[in-house]
Short mmCIF file of C-alpha atoms and ligand atoms in Angstrom, two decimals:
data_model
loop_
_atom_site.label_atom_id
_atom_site.label_comp_id
_atom_site.label_asym_id
_atom_site.label_seq_id
_atom_site.Cartn_x
_atom_site.Cartn_y
_atom_site.Cartn_z
CA MET A 1 18.54 -0.12 -8.67
CA THR A 2 14.78 0.04 -9.15
CA VAL A 3 13.20 2.56 -11.50
CA THR A 4 11.88 4.49 -8.52
CA ASP A 5 15.44 4.88 -7.19
CA GLN A 6 16.68 6.26 -10.46
CA ILE A 7 17.56 9.95 -10.43
CA HIS A 8 15.99 11.93 -13.25
CA ILE A 9 18.26 14.72 -14.47
CA ILE A 10 17.03 17.46 -16.75
CA VAL A 11 19.90 19.02 -18.66
CA VAL A 12 19.47 22.35 -20.47
CA GLY A 13 21.86 22.85 -23.38
CA ALA A 14 23.62 20.39 -25.68
CA GLY A 15 27.09 21.98 -25.66
CA PHE A 16 30.03 20.01 -24.29
CA ALA A 17 28.95 20.67 -20.68
CA GLY A 18 25.40 19.45 -21.24
CA LEU A 19 26.32 16.46 -23.40
CA THR A 20 29.00 15.33 -20.94
CA ALA A 21 26.65 15.63 -17.98
CA ALA A 22 24.06 13.67 -19.95
CA ILE A 23 26.40 10.90 -21.11
CA GLU A 24 28.08 10.59 -17.72
CA GLY A 25 24.66 10.70 -16.08
CA VAL A 26 23.58 7.65 -18.07
CA ARG A 27 26.94 5.93 -17.39
CA HIS A 28 26.29 6.35 -13.68
CA GLY A 29 22.78 4.93 -13.81
CA HIS A 30 20.65 8.08 -14.04
CA LYS A 31 17.83 8.91 -16.41
CA VAL A 32 18.53 12.01 -18.51
CA THR A 33 16.31 14.34 -20.52
CA LEU A 34 18.24 17.00 -22.43
CA LEU A 35 16.58 20.12 -23.89
CA GLU A 36 18.39 22.18 -26.53
CA SER A 37 17.14 25.35 -28.19
CA PHE A 38 18.78 24.71 -31.57
CA PRO A 39 16.23 22.99 -33.83
CA GLU A 40 18.99 20.91 -35.43
CA VAL A 41 22.64 20.12 -34.77
CA LYS A 42 24.91 21.81 -37.29
CA ALA A 43 28.71 21.65 -37.39
CA LEU A 44 29.14 25.16 -35.94
CA GLY A 45 32.34 26.79 -34.75
CA ASP A 46 35.97 26.28 -35.63
CA ILE A 47 38.95 25.19 -33.54
CA ILE A 48 38.43 23.90 -30.01
CA SER A 49 40.86 22.26 -27.62
CA PHE A 50 40.44 19.61 -24.96
CA GLY A 51 43.27 18.94 -22.54
CA ALA A 52 44.22 15.51 -21.20
CA ASN A 53 41.87 16.07 -18.25
CA ALA A 54 38.98 16.03 -20.74
CA GLY A 55 40.66 13.48 -23.01
CA ARG A 56 40.35 10.79 -20.37
CA ILE A 57 36.62 11.48 -20.10
CA PHE A 58 36.20 11.00 -23.87
CA GLN A 59 38.31 7.83 -23.70
CA ARG A 60 35.70 6.22 -21.42
CA TRP A 61 33.04 6.58 -24.11
CA PRO A 62 33.23 3.56 -26.45
CA GLY A 63 34.18 4.41 -30.03
CA VAL A 64 34.71 8.14 -29.49
CA GLU A 65 38.53 8.19 -29.34
CA LYS A 66 38.79 6.33 -32.65
CA GLN A 67 36.47 8.79 -34.37
CA PHE A 68 38.35 11.75 -32.91
CA ASP A 69 41.69 10.36 -34.09
CA GLU A 70 40.40 10.57 -37.65
CA ILE A 71 39.55 14.28 -37.47
CA CYS A 72 41.68 15.87 -34.76
CA ILE A 73 44.86 17.91 -35.17
CA GLN A 74 47.97 15.74 -35.04
CA SER A 75 50.63 18.46 -34.71
CA LYS A 76 53.73 17.54 -32.73
CA GLY A 77 54.33 20.92 -31.17
CA LEU A 78 53.77 24.66 -31.32
CA LEU A 79 56.18 27.11 -32.93
CA PHE A 80 56.12 30.57 -31.35
CA LYS A 81 57.15 33.54 -33.47
CA ASP A 82 57.03 37.24 -32.81
CA TYR A 83 55.05 39.61 -34.99
CA ARG A 84 58.22 40.65 -36.81
CA GLY A 85 58.75 37.05 -37.96
CA ASN A 86 61.52 35.95 -35.56
CA ASN A 87 61.30 32.34 -34.46
CA LEU A 88 61.12 32.41 -30.65
CA ILE A 89 60.82 28.82 -29.50
CA TYR A 90 59.34 25.47 -30.54
CA GLN A 91 57.33 23.75 -27.81
CA ASP A 92 57.74 20.07 -28.61
CA TRP A 93 54.94 18.01 -27.06
CA ASP A 94 57.10 14.88 -27.05
CA LYS A 95 59.59 16.64 -24.78
CA GLU A 96 56.92 17.75 -22.30
CA PRO A 97 55.66 15.53 -19.48
CA PHE A 98 52.81 13.35 -20.73
CA TYR A 99 49.65 13.68 -18.67
CA GLY A 100 47.33 11.95 -21.13
CA LYS A 101 45.96 12.46 -24.60
CA ASN A 102 44.53 15.79 -25.64
CA PHE A 103 42.14 16.36 -28.55
CA ASN A 104 42.04 19.52 -30.68
CA GLY A 105 39.86 19.83 -33.73
CA HIS A 106 36.87 21.41 -35.40
CA ARG A 107 34.29 22.14 -32.73
CA GLY A 108 31.36 21.29 -34.97
CA GLU A 109 32.82 17.97 -36.13
CA MET A 110 33.74 16.90 -32.60
CA HIS A 111 30.38 18.04 -31.29
CA GLN A 112 28.50 15.94 -33.84
CA ILE A 113 30.37 12.82 -32.71
CA ILE A 114 29.56 13.47 -29.06
CA TYR A 115 25.96 14.36 -29.86
CA GLN A 116 25.54 11.04 -31.70
CA HIS A 117 27.20 9.18 -28.83
CA ALA A 118 24.71 10.74 -26.38
CA ILE A 119 21.84 9.45 -28.53
CA ASP A 120 23.46 6.01 -28.79
CA VAL A 121 23.77 5.62 -25.00
CA GLY A 122 20.14 6.55 -24.49
CA VAL A 123 20.00 10.24 -23.60
CA ASP A 124 16.53 11.55 -24.44
CA ILE A 125 17.36 14.69 -26.46
CA LYS A 126 14.70 17.20 -27.39
CA LEU A 127 15.83 19.75 -29.97
CA GLY A 128 14.02 23.02 -30.64
CA CYS A 129 13.23 23.37 -26.90
CA ARG A 130 14.20 26.84 -25.68
CA VAL A 131 13.93 26.91 -21.91
CA VAL A 132 12.27 30.12 -20.78
CA ASP A 133 11.94 29.47 -17.06
CA TYR A 134 13.25 27.31 -14.22
CA PHE A 135 11.49 26.26 -11.01
CA GLU A 136 12.16 24.15 -7.94
CA ASP A 137 10.57 23.14 -4.65
CA ASP A 138 11.57 20.72 -1.91
CA LYS A 139 10.63 17.66 -3.97
CA GLU A 140 11.55 18.40 -7.58
CA ALA A 141 12.94 20.86 -10.08
CA GLY A 142 12.03 21.65 -13.64
CA VAL A 143 11.88 23.98 -16.60
CA ILE A 144 9.36 25.44 -19.00
CA ALA A 145 10.00 25.08 -22.71
CA ASN A 146 7.63 25.35 -25.67
CA GLY A 147 4.75 25.86 -23.22
CA MET A 148 5.45 22.50 -21.49
CA ARG A 149 6.66 21.74 -17.96
CA TYR A 150 9.52 19.26 -17.69
CA THR A 151 10.20 18.04 -14.16
CA GLY A 152 12.92 15.88 -12.67
CA ASP A 153 14.90 15.45 -9.47
CA VAL A 154 17.49 18.01 -10.52
CA VAL A 155 18.11 20.43 -13.35
CA LEU A 156 21.57 21.15 -14.74
CA ALA A 157 21.69 24.48 -16.56
CA ALA A 158 24.37 23.97 -19.21
CA ASP A 159 23.04 26.85 -21.27
CA GLY A 160 26.27 28.65 -22.00
CA VAL A 161 27.64 32.09 -21.32
CA ARG A 162 24.24 33.78 -21.76
CA SER A 163 22.62 31.38 -19.30
CA LYS A 164 19.01 31.86 -18.32
CA GLY A 165 19.58 29.44 -15.44
CA ARG A 166 21.77 31.99 -13.67
CA GLU A 167 18.70 34.03 -12.70
CA ILE A 168 17.20 31.39 -10.42
CA VAL A 169 20.57 30.48 -8.96
CA LEU A 170 21.70 34.03 -8.26
CA GLY A 171 18.29 35.57 -7.63
CA TYR A 172 18.98 38.40 -10.08
CA GLU A 173 19.81 38.90 -13.74
CA ASP A 174 23.51 39.54 -14.26
CA LYS A 175 24.62 40.62 -17.68
CA PRO A 176 27.81 39.30 -19.24
CA LYS A 177 30.50 41.93 -19.72
CA SER A 178 33.17 42.55 -22.30
CA SER A 179 36.52 40.96 -21.55
CA GLY A 180 38.11 43.89 -23.37
CA TYR A 181 39.12 41.57 -26.20
CA ALA A 182 37.63 40.14 -29.35
CA ILE A 183 38.69 37.25 -31.54
CA PHE A 184 38.67 36.96 -35.30
CA ARG A 185 38.26 33.24 -36.08
CA THR A 186 38.14 31.21 -39.22
CA TRP A 187 38.56 27.74 -40.74
CA PHE A 188 38.93 27.07 -44.47
CA PRO A 189 40.67 24.72 -46.95
CA SER A 190 44.43 25.47 -47.03
CA GLY A 191 44.37 26.01 -50.84
CA GLU A 192 47.08 28.44 -51.94
CA LEU A 193 48.63 28.53 -48.45
CA ALA A 194 49.88 25.00 -49.10
CA THR A 195 52.07 26.23 -51.98
CA ASN A 196 52.91 29.77 -50.90
CA PRO A 197 56.63 29.73 -49.88
CA LEU A 198 55.79 31.85 -46.82
CA THR A 199 53.17 29.51 -45.41
CA LYS A 200 53.70 26.05 -46.88
CA PHE A 201 55.73 25.02 -43.79
CA MET A 202 52.34 24.71 -42.07
CA CYS A 203 50.88 22.36 -44.67
CA GLU A 204 53.59 20.27 -46.30
CA ASN A 205 54.42 17.85 -43.46
CA GLY A 206 51.01 17.17 -42.01
CA ASP A 207 49.41 19.20 -39.26
CA TYR A 208 51.27 22.17 -37.79
CA HIS A 209 50.65 24.73 -35.08
CA CYS A 210 52.15 28.21 -35.08
CA GLY A 211 51.54 31.19 -32.79
CA TRP A 212 52.61 34.77 -33.51
CA LEU A 213 52.80 37.18 -30.55
CA GLY A 214 52.66 40.97 -30.67
CA PRO A 215 51.77 43.88 -28.38
CA ASP A 216 48.36 43.06 -26.89
CA ILE A 217 47.56 40.69 -29.76
CA HIS A 218 48.16 37.03 -30.48
CA PHE A 219 47.53 35.13 -33.68
CA LEU A 220 47.36 31.33 -33.55
CA ALA A 221 47.20 29.26 -36.73
CA ALA A 222 46.82 25.52 -37.14
CA THR A 223 46.53 23.07 -39.99
CA THR A 224 44.60 19.83 -39.73
CA LYS A 225 43.53 16.85 -41.87
CA GLY A 226 47.18 16.36 -42.86
CA GLY A 227 47.64 20.05 -43.69
CA LYS A 228 44.55 20.28 -45.93
CA ASP A 229 42.47 22.53 -43.63
CA PHE A 230 43.66 25.82 -42.19
CA SER A 231 42.35 27.61 -39.13
CA TRP A 232 43.43 30.74 -37.32
CA VAL A 233 42.28 32.89 -34.40
CA CYS A 234 43.44 36.41 -33.64
CA THR A 235 42.79 37.82 -30.18
CA HIS A 236 43.01 41.61 -29.96
CA LYS A 237 41.83 44.56 -27.88
CA ASP A 238 38.19 45.40 -28.48
CA ASP A 239 35.62 46.68 -26.04
CA ALA A 240 33.21 48.09 -28.61
CA ASP A 241 30.28 45.93 -27.58
CA ILE A 242 29.58 42.62 -25.94
CA GLU A 243 27.49 40.87 -28.54
CA GLU A 244 28.77 37.32 -28.72
CA SER A 245 27.73 35.03 -31.48
CA TRP A 246 29.39 32.28 -33.42
CA SER A 247 28.00 33.68 -36.64
CA THR A 248 28.73 37.44 -36.54
CA PRO A 249 30.65 37.99 -39.77
CA GLY A 250 34.07 39.62 -39.55
CA LYS A 251 35.66 41.96 -42.07
CA ILE A 252 39.05 41.20 -43.59
CA GLU A 253 39.86 44.94 -43.64
CA ASP A 254 39.39 45.04 -39.85
CA VAL A 255 41.85 42.16 -39.48
CA ARG A 256 44.33 43.98 -41.71
CA LYS A 257 44.14 47.05 -39.48
CA VAL A 258 44.72 45.01 -36.32
CA LEU A 259 47.70 43.18 -37.85
CA GLU A 260 49.23 46.08 -39.77
CA GLY A 261 53.01 45.72 -39.97
CA TRP A 262 53.06 42.05 -38.92
CA GLU A 263 55.38 39.73 -40.80
CA PRO A 264 54.66 38.70 -44.43
CA ALA A 265 53.55 35.14 -43.57
CA VAL A 266 50.73 36.54 -41.44
CA GLN A 267 49.75 38.91 -44.25
CA ALA A 268 49.71 35.98 -46.67
CA ILE A 269 47.38 34.07 -44.36
CA ILE A 270 45.02 37.04 -44.16
CA ASP A 271 45.13 37.51 -47.94
CA ALA A 272 44.15 33.85 -48.42
CA THR A 273 41.27 33.95 -45.93
CA PRO A 274 37.85 33.79 -47.60
CA SER A 275 35.85 36.69 -46.13
CA ASP A 276 32.69 34.61 -45.86
CA TYR A 277 34.42 32.25 -43.38
CA LEU A 278 35.48 34.99 -40.97
CA VAL A 279 33.77 35.39 -37.60
CA ASP A 280 34.16 38.43 -35.34
CA TRP A 281 33.60 37.07 -31.84
CA LYS A 282 33.42 39.60 -29.04
CA LEU A 283 34.82 37.79 -26.07
CA VAL A 284 32.35 37.88 -23.21
CA TYR A 285 33.49 37.35 -19.65
CA ARG A 286 31.82 37.14 -16.29
CA ASP A 287 33.14 37.68 -12.82
CA PRO A 288 33.06 34.56 -10.64
CA VAL A 289 29.64 34.12 -9.01
CA PRO A 290 29.35 33.23 -5.31
CA THR A 291 27.46 30.01 -6.00
CA TRP A 292 26.47 27.69 -8.84
CA VAL A 293 23.64 26.08 -6.90
CA SER A 294 20.05 27.35 -6.51
CA PRO A 295 18.47 28.21 -3.12
CA LYS A 296 16.81 24.77 -2.79
CA ALA A 297 19.87 23.03 -4.23
CA ARG A 298 18.00 21.25 -7.02
CA ILE A 299 19.34 23.37 -9.88
CA ALA A 300 23.04 23.72 -10.69
CA LEU A 301 24.90 25.75 -13.28
CA ILE A 302 27.59 23.89 -15.18
CA GLY A 303 30.07 24.77 -17.93
CA ASP A 304 30.17 28.29 -19.31
CA ALA A 305 26.87 29.07 -17.57
CA ALA A 306 28.75 28.81 -14.28
CA HIS A 307 32.26 29.86 -15.27
CA PRO A 308 33.21 31.26 -18.70
CA PHE A 309 36.89 30.95 -19.57
CA LEU A 310 39.28 33.06 -21.58
CA PRO A 311 40.48 31.03 -24.59
CA THR A 312 44.10 31.46 -23.45
CA SER A 313 43.37 29.04 -20.60
CA ILE A 314 42.70 26.37 -23.26
CA GLN A 315 40.49 24.84 -20.58
CA GLY A 316 36.94 26.19 -21.02
CA ALA A 317 35.53 23.11 -22.71
CA SER A 318 37.62 20.73 -20.59
CA GLN A 319 36.39 22.25 -17.33
CA ALA A 320 32.82 22.13 -18.66
CA MET A 321 33.32 18.40 -19.17
CA GLU A 322 34.84 17.91 -15.71
CA ASP A 323 31.64 19.44 -14.27
CA GLY A 324 29.50 16.80 -15.97
CA ALA A 325 31.79 13.94 -14.95
CA THR A 326 31.81 15.14 -11.32
CA ILE A 327 28.10 15.70 -10.88
CA ALA A 328 27.23 12.29 -12.30
CA VAL A 329 29.33 10.75 -9.50
CA THR A 330 28.05 12.95 -6.67
CA LEU A 331 24.46 12.13 -7.67
CA GLU A 332 25.26 8.42 -7.74
CA LEU A 333 26.87 8.52 -4.30
CA ALA A 334 24.18 10.71 -2.74
CA GLY A 335 21.21 8.74 -4.10
CA LYS A 336 17.77 9.96 -5.07
CA SER A 337 16.75 10.97 -1.55
CA ASN A 338 19.81 13.19 -1.20
CA VAL A 339 20.24 15.01 -4.49
CA THR A 340 20.56 18.41 -2.81
CA GLN A 341 23.64 17.12 -1.01
CA ALA A 342 25.01 15.92 -4.37
CA LEU A 343 24.68 19.39 -5.91
CA ARG A 344 26.30 21.12 -2.94
CA ALA A 345 29.14 18.60 -2.93
CA PHE A 346 29.59 19.07 -6.69
CA GLU A 347 30.09 22.79 -6.16
CA ALA A 348 32.44 22.32 -3.23
CA ILE A 349 34.57 19.81 -5.18
CA ARG A 350 34.78 21.96 -8.29
CA TYR A 351 34.78 25.62 -7.25
CA GLY A 352 38.41 26.21 -6.25
CA ARG A 353 39.81 24.11 -9.07
CA VAL A 354 37.75 25.93 -11.69
CA ARG A 355 38.84 29.33 -10.36
CA ALA A 356 42.50 28.30 -10.47
CA ALA A 357 42.05 27.05 -14.06
CA GLN A 358 40.32 30.30 -15.06
CA LEU A 359 43.25 32.33 -13.75
CA THR A 360 45.68 30.47 -16.02
CA GLY A 361 43.84 32.09 -18.95
CA GLU A 362 44.53 35.56 -17.60
CA SER A 363 48.18 34.85 -16.82
CA THR A 364 48.89 33.32 -20.23
CA ARG A 365 47.16 36.18 -22.04
CA ASP A 366 49.11 38.73 -20.05
CA LYS A 367 52.48 37.07 -20.57
CA TRP A 368 51.85 36.86 -24.32
CA HIS A 369 50.31 40.28 -24.80
CA LYS A 370 52.54 42.25 -22.45
CA ALA A 371 55.83 40.55 -23.25
CA ASP A 372 58.96 42.65 -23.62
CA PHE A 373 59.09 42.16 -27.39
CA ASP A 374 62.51 43.75 -27.80
CA ASN A 375 64.08 41.22 -25.43
CA LEU A 376 61.93 38.16 -25.98
CA LEU A 377 64.58 36.40 -28.06
CA ASN A 378 66.82 36.33 -24.97
CA SER A 379 64.33 34.42 -22.84
CA PRO A 380 61.74 32.75 -25.10
CA GLU A 381 61.14 29.88 -22.62
CA LYS A 382 58.77 32.03 -20.63
CA ILE A 383 56.17 32.29 -23.39
CA LYS A 384 55.63 28.53 -23.64
CA LEU A 385 52.15 27.29 -22.86
CA PRO A 386 51.91 26.16 -19.26
CA ARG A 387 51.24 22.41 -19.09
CA GLU A 388 50.67 21.76 -15.46
CA GLU A 389 50.21 18.41 -13.79
CA TRP A 390 47.49 19.56 -11.36
CA LEU A 391 45.39 20.63 -14.31
CA LEU A 392 46.04 18.01 -16.97
CA ALA A 393 46.68 14.81 -14.97
CA HIS A 394 43.41 15.28 -13.10
CA ASP A 395 40.76 12.57 -13.37
CA ALA A 396 37.45 14.22 -12.45
CA GLU A 397 35.58 10.95 -11.99
CA LYS A 398 38.20 9.32 -9.76
CA HIS A 399 38.62 12.53 -7.82
CA ALA A 400 34.89 12.83 -7.14
CA TYR A 401 34.77 9.25 -5.79
CA ALA A 402 37.83 9.93 -3.65
CA VAL A 403 36.73 13.17 -2.00
CA TYR A 404 32.94 12.88 -1.86
CA GLU A 405 32.62 11.65 1.75
CA GLU A 406 35.08 14.16 3.21
CA THR A 407 33.46 16.95 1.20
CA VAL A 408 30.02 16.11 2.57
CA ALA A 409 31.42 15.88 6.10
CA LYS A 410 32.92 19.37 5.75
CA LEU A 411 29.67 20.77 4.34
CA ASN A 412 27.70 19.26 7.23
CA ALA A 413 30.15 20.58 9.79
CA ALA A 414 29.88 24.07 8.31
CA ALA A 415 26.06 24.04 8.15
C1 LIG B 1 27.48 27.24 -31.72
C2 LIG B 1 28.70 27.29 -30.87
C3 LIG B 1 29.96 27.27 -31.47
C4 LIG B 1 31.11 27.34 -30.69
N1 LIG B 1 32.34 27.30 -31.31
C5 LIG B 1 33.46 27.30 -30.57
C6 LIG B 1 34.73 27.23 -31.18
O1 LIG B 1 34.86 27.17 -32.37
N2 LIG B 1 35.83 27.24 -30.39
C7 LIG B 1 35.75 27.31 -29.02
O2 LIG B 1 36.77 27.29 -28.33
N3 LIG B 1 34.56 27.38 -28.40
C8 LIG B 1 33.41 27.38 -29.14
N4 LIG B 1 32.18 27.47 -28.53
C9 LIG B 1 32.15 27.59 -27.07
C10 LIG B 1 32.55 26.33 -26.39
O3 LIG B 1 31.89 25.23 -26.98
C11 LIG B 1 32.21 26.47 -24.92
O4 LIG B 1 32.89 27.61 -24.41
C12 LIG B 1 32.67 25.30 -24.07
O5 LIG B 1 32.68 24.09 -24.78
C13 LIG B 1 31.74 25.14 -22.85
O6 LIG B 1 30.54 24.58 -23.31
P1 LIG B 1 29.10 24.78 -22.68
O7 LIG B 1 28.40 23.52 -22.98
O8 LIG B 1 29.21 25.22 -21.28
O9 LIG B 1 28.46 25.99 -23.48
P2 LIG B 1 28.02 26.11 -25.00
O10 LIG B 1 28.96 25.36 -25.87
O11 LIG B 1 27.84 27.56 -25.27
O12 LIG B 1 26.61 25.35 -25.07
C14 LIG B 1 25.43 25.89 -24.54
C15 LIG B 1 24.28 25.23 -25.23
O13 LIG B 1 23.06 25.63 -24.57
C16 LIG B 1 22.09 25.95 -25.53
N5 LIG B 1 21.15 26.88 -24.92
C17 LIG B 1 21.37 28.16 -24.53
N6 LIG B 1 20.28 28.70 -23.98
C18 LIG B 1 19.32 27.74 -24.01
C19 LIG B 1 17.97 27.70 -23.57
N7 LIG B 1 17.39 28.76 -22.99
N8 LIG B 1 17.27 26.56 -23.74
C20 LIG B 1 17.86 25.45 -24.31
N9 LIG B 1 19.14 25.45 -24.75
C21 LIG B 1 19.87 26.57 -24.59
C22 LIG B 1 22.90 26.55 -26.67
O14 LIG B 1 22.21 26.52 -27.89
C23 LIG B 1 24.13 25.66 -26.67
O15 LIG B 1 23.95 24.51 -27.48
C24 LIG B 1 31.01 27.42 -29.27
C25 LIG B 1 29.75 27.43 -28.66
C26 LIG B 1 28.59 27.36 -29.45
C27 LIG B 1 27.23 27.36 -28.78
#
């Protein structure tokens, strides 16, 4: 490939969608410039999960799997309990079909590894660049940031749930809405929880995962680093406002109110939680949009900018990564003179799959939150996490190669 054939991709946002699109872009021979509004990369966030469908993308990036193995959660299963303290069922990962390796860990720690990998493979990353506008014509697309114009062949807006890129794609400003739920989230050293008789089962034999279910609430706790770190998230009804931030402090007394009457182990976990580590995250949602691709098909939304997920899908970050892996392939196959076809094919390949994955988040939340708690002990199987082959065994890169030609043929026939 000559330099003039090389596709120049501008990526907006260095979350997992943007970094994956950038790394995969370079892997597939493209030139990538990535603009991120944060002035520096800090280890923000707490627990995040990547299914096997994302795991196999990470595994193609030299050195990443080894680094993840050192920091990721190594629990062997997930114990479900009800809010009264009854053990419901243990979901043993070794007894489930194996669709590939998943990676769960601290979002900030995992993000720093991927960010460094992007630099190592040659992604040109510009921090402190808040994109304020997007533009496109028949020959190029670009963005404005810090008073400068950045132009390329295509722009991928990976700017998260509050995406600015959505305006040019949709032609109007659509505000995110409340999902009706909020999540208290935290991560802290296990400390006294490692010796407390009520909670030490989560710390004494390495990493452990436990989920408590109650009426319209679930509380998931995990230990990592061999039981030394403790993390929990509590999803509960809340439609007070839709501010979403990873740094809005939460109040322990609010958690106590939400979990009043829950079993003593949960109370012990709340008692041990340092208040300065607690985040109150109002869970924003968006209805599916009709398209992720701009009118001239040179700008595409990817990741949360295109399709936010409920955490109960455990797929938001994985689907964001599949977007990046797919679009790198469609651009390679389409070539520089045909990038608009690549973006349309990307959307056609991904749209139905993403919607189906999003719906798993709603069904899991509903089966946990609206369970018949008085009879759950009789049929605990039904609250297990779904681990479906179509979702987890999927290889986004292979799939894109396999279906690209037929997808383009269908798009042309429909045009
Ligand atoms: C700081 C932070 C912490 C998070 N912590 C967790 C967590 O603990 N657990 C969890 O499950 N999920 C967490 N998430 C969300 C999770 O990472 C995403 O839902 C998922 O990985 C999809 O990623 P994304 O890349 O599409 O979006 P995001 O991860 O939201 O990334 C979007 C990126 O775009 C940047 N950006 C936004 N607007 C602009 C702009 N105008 N110009 C330039 N850059 C812009 C943002 O700064 C951000 O880096 C967090 C997200 C962020 C931003």
